[in-house]
Tab-separated table of C-alpha atoms in Angstrom:
chain	number	residue	atom	x	y	z
U	16	MET	CA	111.517	105.348	72.973
U	17	SER	CA	111.173	108.313	70.607
U	18	ALA	CA	109.707	108.110	67.173
U	19	ALA	CA	111.948	105.025	66.930
U	20	GLY	CA	109.344	103.219	68.763
U	21	THR	CA	107.254	103.045	65.680
U	22	SER	CA	109.788	100.761	64.276
U	23	GLN	CA	108.939	97.075	64.755
U	24	ILE	CA	110.802	95.417	67.802
U	25	GLY	CA	112.205	92.033	66.987
U	26	GLY	CA	109.392	91.993	64.251
U	27	ASN	CA	106.541	92.677	66.582
U	28	ALA	CA	103.854	95.141	65.537
U	29	SER	CA	104.656	98.872	65.664
U	30	LEU	CA	102.643	101.395	67.651
U	31	ASP	CA	101.146	102.422	64.515
U	32	ASP	CA	100.024	99.064	63.837
U	33	VAL	CA	98.592	99.004	67.269
U	34	LEU	CA	96.935	102.238	66.786
U	35	ASN	CA	94.971	101.173	63.655
U	36	GLN	CA	93.996	97.958	65.324
U	37	ILE	CA	92.371	100.146	68.344
U	38	THR	CA	90.800	102.206	65.679
U	39	THR	CA	89.232	99.967	63.251
U	40	THR	CA	88.498	96.967	65.081
U	41	ASN	CA	84.807	96.480	65.933
U	42	ASN	CA	85.039	93.383	68.044
U	43	LEU	CA	86.150	94.532	71.630
U	44	ASN	CA	87.129	90.874	72.774
U	45	SER	CA	89.155	90.409	69.637
U	46	LEU	CA	90.651	93.831	70.396
U	47	ASN	CA	91.506	92.821	73.903
U	48	HIS	CA	93.063	89.762	72.871
U	49	TYR	CA	95.278	91.522	70.276
U	50	LEU	CA	96.467	94.175	72.898
U	51	LYS	CA	97.636	91.211	75.258
U	52	THR	CA	99.226	89.281	72.585
U	53	PHE	CA	100.508	91.610	69.727
U	54	ALA	CA	104.169	91.321	71.157
U	55	PRO	CA	106.054	89.222	73.904
U	56	LYS	CA	105.291	90.435	77.100
U	57	GLU	CA	108.732	91.985	77.881
U	58	SER	CA	108.464	94.115	74.897
U	59	ARG	CA	104.704	94.981	74.945
U	60	ASP	CA	104.444	97.730	77.236
U	61	THR	CA	107.602	99.528	75.597
U	62	ILE	CA	105.700	99.525	72.465
U	63	LEU	CA	102.724	100.796	74.015
U	64	ALA	CA	104.578	103.538	75.802
U	65	SER	CA	106.269	104.605	72.377
U	66	ILE	CA	105.136	107.646	70.082
U	67	LEU	CA	103.655	107.373	66.651
U	68	ALA	CA	105.911	107.542	63.239
U	69	SER	CA	104.502	111.122	62.954
U	70	GLY	CA	105.988	112.102	66.454
U	71	GLN	CA	102.415	112.460	67.468
U	72	ASP	CA	101.250	111.261	71.028
U	73	PRO	CA	98.597	108.231	70.593
U	74	LEU	CA	96.673	109.550	73.499
U	75	SER	CA	95.917	112.804	71.563
U	76	VAL	CA	94.658	110.655	68.605
U	77	LEU	CA	92.441	108.440	70.439
U	78	ASP	CA	89.125	109.472	72.569
U	79	PRO	CA	88.972	108.151	76.053
U	80	HIS	CA	85.522	107.108	75.939
U	81	ARG	CA	85.019	105.630	72.131
U	82	ASN	CA	88.512	104.163	72.306
U	83	THR	CA	88.856	103.240	75.951
U	84	LEU	CA	90.183	99.792	75.777
U	85	GLY	CA	93.290	100.777	73.460
U	86	TYR	CA	93.680	104.248	75.386
U	87	LEU	CA	93.838	102.188	78.783
U	88	TYR	CA	96.612	99.844	77.313
U	89	ILE	CA	98.710	102.712	76.354
U	90	LEU	CA	98.120	105.129	79.027
U	91	SER	CA	98.922	102.542	81.898
U	92	ALA	CA	101.932	101.681	79.877
U	93	ARG	CA	103.061	104.986	79.686
U	94	LEU	CA	102.729	105.519	83.452
U	95	TYR	CA	105.400	103.266	84.098
U	96	SER	CA	107.738	104.401	81.117
U	97	ALA	CA	111.296	105.902	81.936
U	98	SER	CA	111.601	106.853	78.101
U	99	THR	CA	108.763	108.898	77.477
U	100	PRO	CA	107.002	111.681	79.109
U	101	THR	CA	104.408	110.814	81.945
U	102	PRO	CA	101.054	111.735	81.064
U	103	THR	CA	99.937	114.995	82.533
U	104	LEU	CA	97.453	114.957	85.329
U	105	SER	CA	94.676	116.354	82.922
U	106	VAL	CA	95.108	113.424	80.490
U	107	ILE	CA	94.446	111.221	83.407
U	108	GLU	CA	91.634	112.957	84.611
U	109	ASP	CA	90.011	113.231	81.378
U	110	PHE	CA	90.196	109.186	80.977
U	111	CYS	CA	89.077	108.612	84.578
U	112	SER	CA	86.010	110.856	84.013
U	113	GLN	CA	85.103	109.562	80.371
U	114	PHE	CA	86.140	106.099	80.059
U	115	ASP	CA	83.399	103.581	78.997
U	116	PRO	CA	83.280	101.074	82.198
U	117	GLU	CA	82.083	98.121	79.972
U	118	GLN	CA	85.199	98.425	77.577
U	119	ALA	CA	87.428	98.913	80.688
U	120	ARG	CA	86.119	95.641	82.466
U	121	LEU	CA	87.344	93.748	79.781
U	122	ALA	CA	90.874	94.192	80.956
U	123	PRO	CA	90.447	94.413	84.879
U	124	ASP	CA	94.490	93.718	85.279
U	125	ARG	CA	95.069	96.687	83.274
U	126	VAL	CA	92.667	98.863	85.192
U	127	THR	CA	94.559	97.715	88.293
U	128	PHE	CA	97.904	98.442	86.639
U	129	LEU	CA	96.640	102.009	85.637
U	130	ALA	CA	95.303	102.736	89.225
U	131	LYS	CA	98.997	101.603	90.668
U	132	GLY	CA	100.506	103.752	87.899
U	133	ILE	CA	98.494	106.675	89.105
U	134	VAL	CA	99.797	106.412	92.488
U	135	ARG	CA	103.498	105.653	91.320
U	136	ALA	CA	103.554	108.811	88.898
U	137	SER	CA	102.224	110.982	91.996
U	138	GLU	CA	104.901	109.588	94.006
U	139	SER	CA	107.801	110.324	92.077
U	140	SER	CA	106.257	113.903	91.236
U	141	ASN	CA	108.262	114.152	88.061
U	142	ASN	CA	105.506	115.909	86.073
U	143	GLY	CA	104.066	118.227	88.445
U	144	MET	CA	101.258	115.780	89.720
U	145	SER	CA	101.222	115.580	93.593
U	146	MET	CA	100.016	112.793	95.711
U	147	ASP	CA	97.195	115.148	96.664
U	148	ALA	CA	95.834	115.126	93.274
U	149	SER	CA	96.305	111.586	92.679
U	150	ILE	CA	93.864	110.549	95.419
U	151	GLY	CA	91.274	113.228	93.862
U	152	ASP	CA	89.202	112.965	90.917
U	153	PRO	CA	91.145	110.511	89.141
U	154	LEU	CA	91.647	107.709	91.311
U	155	GLY	CA	88.914	108.176	93.941
U	156	ALA	CA	85.717	110.191	92.595
U	157	ALA	CA	86.337	108.935	88.961
U	158	LEU	CA	88.021	105.684	88.552
U	159	VAL	CA	86.925	103.925	91.647
U	160	ALA	CA	83.257	105.223	91.628
U	161	ARG	CA	82.953	104.878	87.687
U	162	TYR	CA	84.807	101.349	87.136
U	163	PRO	CA	82.288	98.695	89.007
U	164	PRO	CA	78.519	98.714	88.579
U	165	ASP	CA	78.473	100.287	91.675
U	166	LEU	CA	80.606	100.829	94.891
U	167	SER	CA	79.273	97.796	96.552
U	168	TYR	CA	81.291	95.720	94.278
U	169	LEU	CA	84.893	95.232	96.103
U	170	THR	CA	87.626	95.755	93.173
U	171	THR	CA	91.313	96.101	93.637
U	172	LEU	CA	90.990	99.803	93.036
U	173	HIS	CA	89.168	100.014	96.538
U	174	ALA	CA	92.302	98.808	98.322
U	175	ILE	CA	94.662	100.909	96.253
U	176	PHE	CA	92.645	104.136	96.797
U	177	LEU	CA	92.320	103.598	100.560
U	178	LYS	CA	95.827	102.666	101.230
U	179	THR	CA	96.721	105.947	99.056
U	180	CYS	CA	94.390	107.853	101.581
U	181	VAL	CA	95.727	106.493	104.645
U	182	ALA	CA	99.582	107.187	103.111
U	183	THR	CA	98.791	110.580	102.526
U	184	SER	CA	96.588	111.310	105.759
U	185	HIS	CA	93.722	112.352	103.103
U	186	PHE	CA	91.098	110.717	105.568
U	187	THR	CA	87.900	112.402	104.361
U	188	ALA	CA	88.854	111.738	100.639
U	189	ALA	CA	87.824	108.197	101.405
U	190	LEU	CA	84.461	108.868	103.015
U	191	PRO	CA	82.368	108.730	99.785
U	192	VAL	CA	83.868	105.003	99.237
U	193	LEU	CA	83.645	104.119	102.620
U	194	ALA	CA	80.087	105.200	102.826
U	195	VAL	CA	78.868	102.178	100.589
U	196	PRO	CA	79.203	98.789	102.332
U	197	ILE	CA	80.972	96.064	100.473
U	198	THR	CA	77.986	93.640	99.557
U	199	SER	CA	79.282	91.704	96.197
U	200	VAL	CA	82.415	90.368	94.823
U	201	ASP	CA	82.867	89.597	91.109
U	202	THR	CA	86.345	88.038	90.433
U	203	SER	CA	85.579	88.591	86.810
U	204	LEU	CA	85.008	92.655	87.348
U	205	SER	CA	88.392	92.691	89.035
U	206	ASP	CA	91.806	90.631	89.530
U	207	LEU	CA	90.880	90.365	93.249
U	208	HIS	CA	93.446	88.718	95.903
U	209	TYR	CA	92.351	87.892	99.156
U	210	ASN	CA	94.774	90.450	100.649
U	211	ASP	CA	92.891	93.191	98.778
U	212	ASN	CA	89.643	92.636	100.997
U	213	LEU	CA	92.045	92.855	104.084
U	214	VAL	CA	93.844	96.044	103.134
U	215	TYR	CA	90.530	97.802	102.007
U	216	HIS	CA	88.736	97.281	105.365
U	217	TYR	CA	92.201	97.975	107.451
U	218	SER	CA	92.859	100.958	105.731
U	219	GLY	CA	89.059	102.100	106.204
U	220	GLY	CA	89.473	101.405	109.874
U	221	ILE	CA	92.468	103.363	110.005
U	222	ALA	CA	90.832	106.435	108.055
U	223	LEU	CA	87.564	106.115	110.194
U	224	GLY	CA	89.486	106.141	113.353
U	225	ALA	CA	91.511	109.054	112.740
U	226	LEU	CA	88.325	110.912	112.113
U	227	LYS	CA	87.115	109.584	115.097
U	228	ARG	CA	84.105	107.706	113.909
U	229	TRP	CA	84.305	105.180	116.303
U	230	ARG	CA	81.677	102.982	115.431
U	231	GLU	CA	82.120	102.835	111.819
U	232	ALA	CA	86.107	102.197	112.379
U	233	GLU	CA	85.131	99.149	114.817
U	234	GLU	CA	82.973	97.623	111.928
U	235	PHE	CA	85.884	97.922	109.516
U	236	PHE	CA	88.465	96.637	111.742
U	237	GLU	CA	86.149	93.748	112.584
U	238	ILE	CA	85.497	92.538	108.886
U	239	CYS	CA	89.318	92.563	108.485
U	240	VAL	CA	89.923	90.400	111.713
U	241	SER	CA	87.073	87.955	110.977
U	242	ALA	CA	87.827	87.224	107.552
U	243	PRO	CA	88.164	83.652	106.831
U	244	ALA	CA	91.686	82.492	106.084
U	245	GLN	CA	93.647	78.954	106.401
U	246	VAL	CA	96.266	81.073	108.376
U	247	PRO	CA	95.844	84.628	109.946
U	248	ALA	CA	97.619	87.229	107.883
U	249	ALA	CA	99.860	89.816	109.767
U	250	ILE	CA	97.408	92.763	108.634
U	251	GLN	CA	94.645	90.944	110.596
U	252	LEU	CA	96.600	91.005	113.913
U	253	GLU	CA	97.188	94.705	113.499
U	254	ALA	CA	93.559	95.056	112.664
U	255	TYR	CA	92.453	93.212	115.879
U	256	LYS	CA	95.122	95.752	118.155
U	257	LYS	CA	93.275	98.462	116.310
U	258	LEU	CA	89.785	96.815	117.015
U	259	ALA	CA	90.749	96.686	120.609
U	260	LEU	CA	91.712	100.090	120.914
U	261	VAL	CA	88.581	101.662	119.365
U	262	GLN	CA	86.356	99.429	121.937
U	263	LEU	CA	88.601	100.652	124.946
U	264	ILE	CA	87.875	104.242	123.382
U	265	GLN	CA	84.040	103.522	123.117
U	266	TYR	CA	83.165	101.219	125.875
U	267	GLY	CA	86.016	101.299	128.323
U	268	GLU	CA	86.649	97.374	127.599
U	269	THR	CA	87.214	95.078	124.728
U	270	VAL	CA	84.705	93.029	123.236
U	271	PRO	CA	85.235	89.492	122.135
U	272	PRO	CA	85.227	89.089	118.243
U	273	PRO	CA	82.859	87.261	116.260
U	274	LYS	CA	83.052	83.558	117.159
U	275	TYR	CA	83.889	82.554	113.321
U	276	THR	CA	87.573	84.546	114.102
U	277	HIS	CA	90.508	82.250	113.355
U	278	PRO	CA	91.474	80.783	116.951
U	279	ALA	CA	95.085	81.242	116.173
U	280	LEU	CA	94.425	84.904	115.584
U	281	VAL	CA	92.700	85.173	118.984
U	282	ARG	CA	95.558	83.540	120.784
U	283	LEU	CA	98.172	85.879	118.876
U	284	PHE	CA	96.031	88.849	120.201
U	285	LYS	CA	95.772	87.626	123.959
U	286	GLY	CA	99.650	87.616	123.718
U	287	ASN	CA	99.418	91.047	123.271
U	288	ALA	CA	96.610	92.004	125.373
U	289	SER	CA	98.190	93.594	128.266
U	290	GLN	CA	100.619	95.715	125.930
U	291	LEU	CA	97.388	96.873	124.165
U	292	ARG	CA	95.867	98.009	127.469
U	293	GLY	CA	98.612	100.116	128.015
U	294	GLN	CA	98.255	101.994	124.784
U	295	ARG	CA	94.531	102.818	125.558
U	296	THR	CA	94.945	106.804	124.778
U	297	ARG	CA	97.050	106.449	121.886
U	298	ASP	CA	95.249	107.589	118.611
U	299	VAL	CA	93.999	104.664	116.119
């Protein structure tokens, strides 16, 4: 959308109206409610991704730290827009290194949306931003590290970051995050789903295994395998297979999983045991 994005869509607020709210509202909870409701869902991000009546980019008007909440909504919308230019890597880096974590935590769903948008933009590479860049300072060292109170809090960002590191074979980039054990979960901090925990620990095990850090890889795979569930997930069976390979490399034999591992998962694994032994020399 061009400058026409400042006209009202179906009677909704324009981006100029939104910018005015961002820069004048002192109550951040009220501002967050406004940004969630100022227009119907189907048109909200289209408005947020547009430009101002003056032709200015709203991201050039807002301050990433002082106006974190509004900046977050606009930047994340822009990363998915097909009608406005994708923000440059420097814009993304500036936000990820300067945002106010307390403001960002008011909109955990938008933080997840932003992280996925960064990966999406880097995959499309339509603005010169490579996948290598996306997993460096913006997504890893800055966003993942700065958003939670500390890295021991599991967030959706952990899973997104680790999955991206594995997909691009940038295993060492994951080490600063993997070095901090997950000890806390706060669902008000991040819009977590059960699968996020599994993806994070499975991907962490893959990265550590690729770096031949076998004991650490074993621990990550074991956490994934033994995570409680009513029905085992497919990724848990894959983690069990990788866990067995790591144990064979380390000890020459497999080790029984924790007693609280789902019995159905153990049965599934045993059905594949003979095949796994034939793969002993394969890389994790």
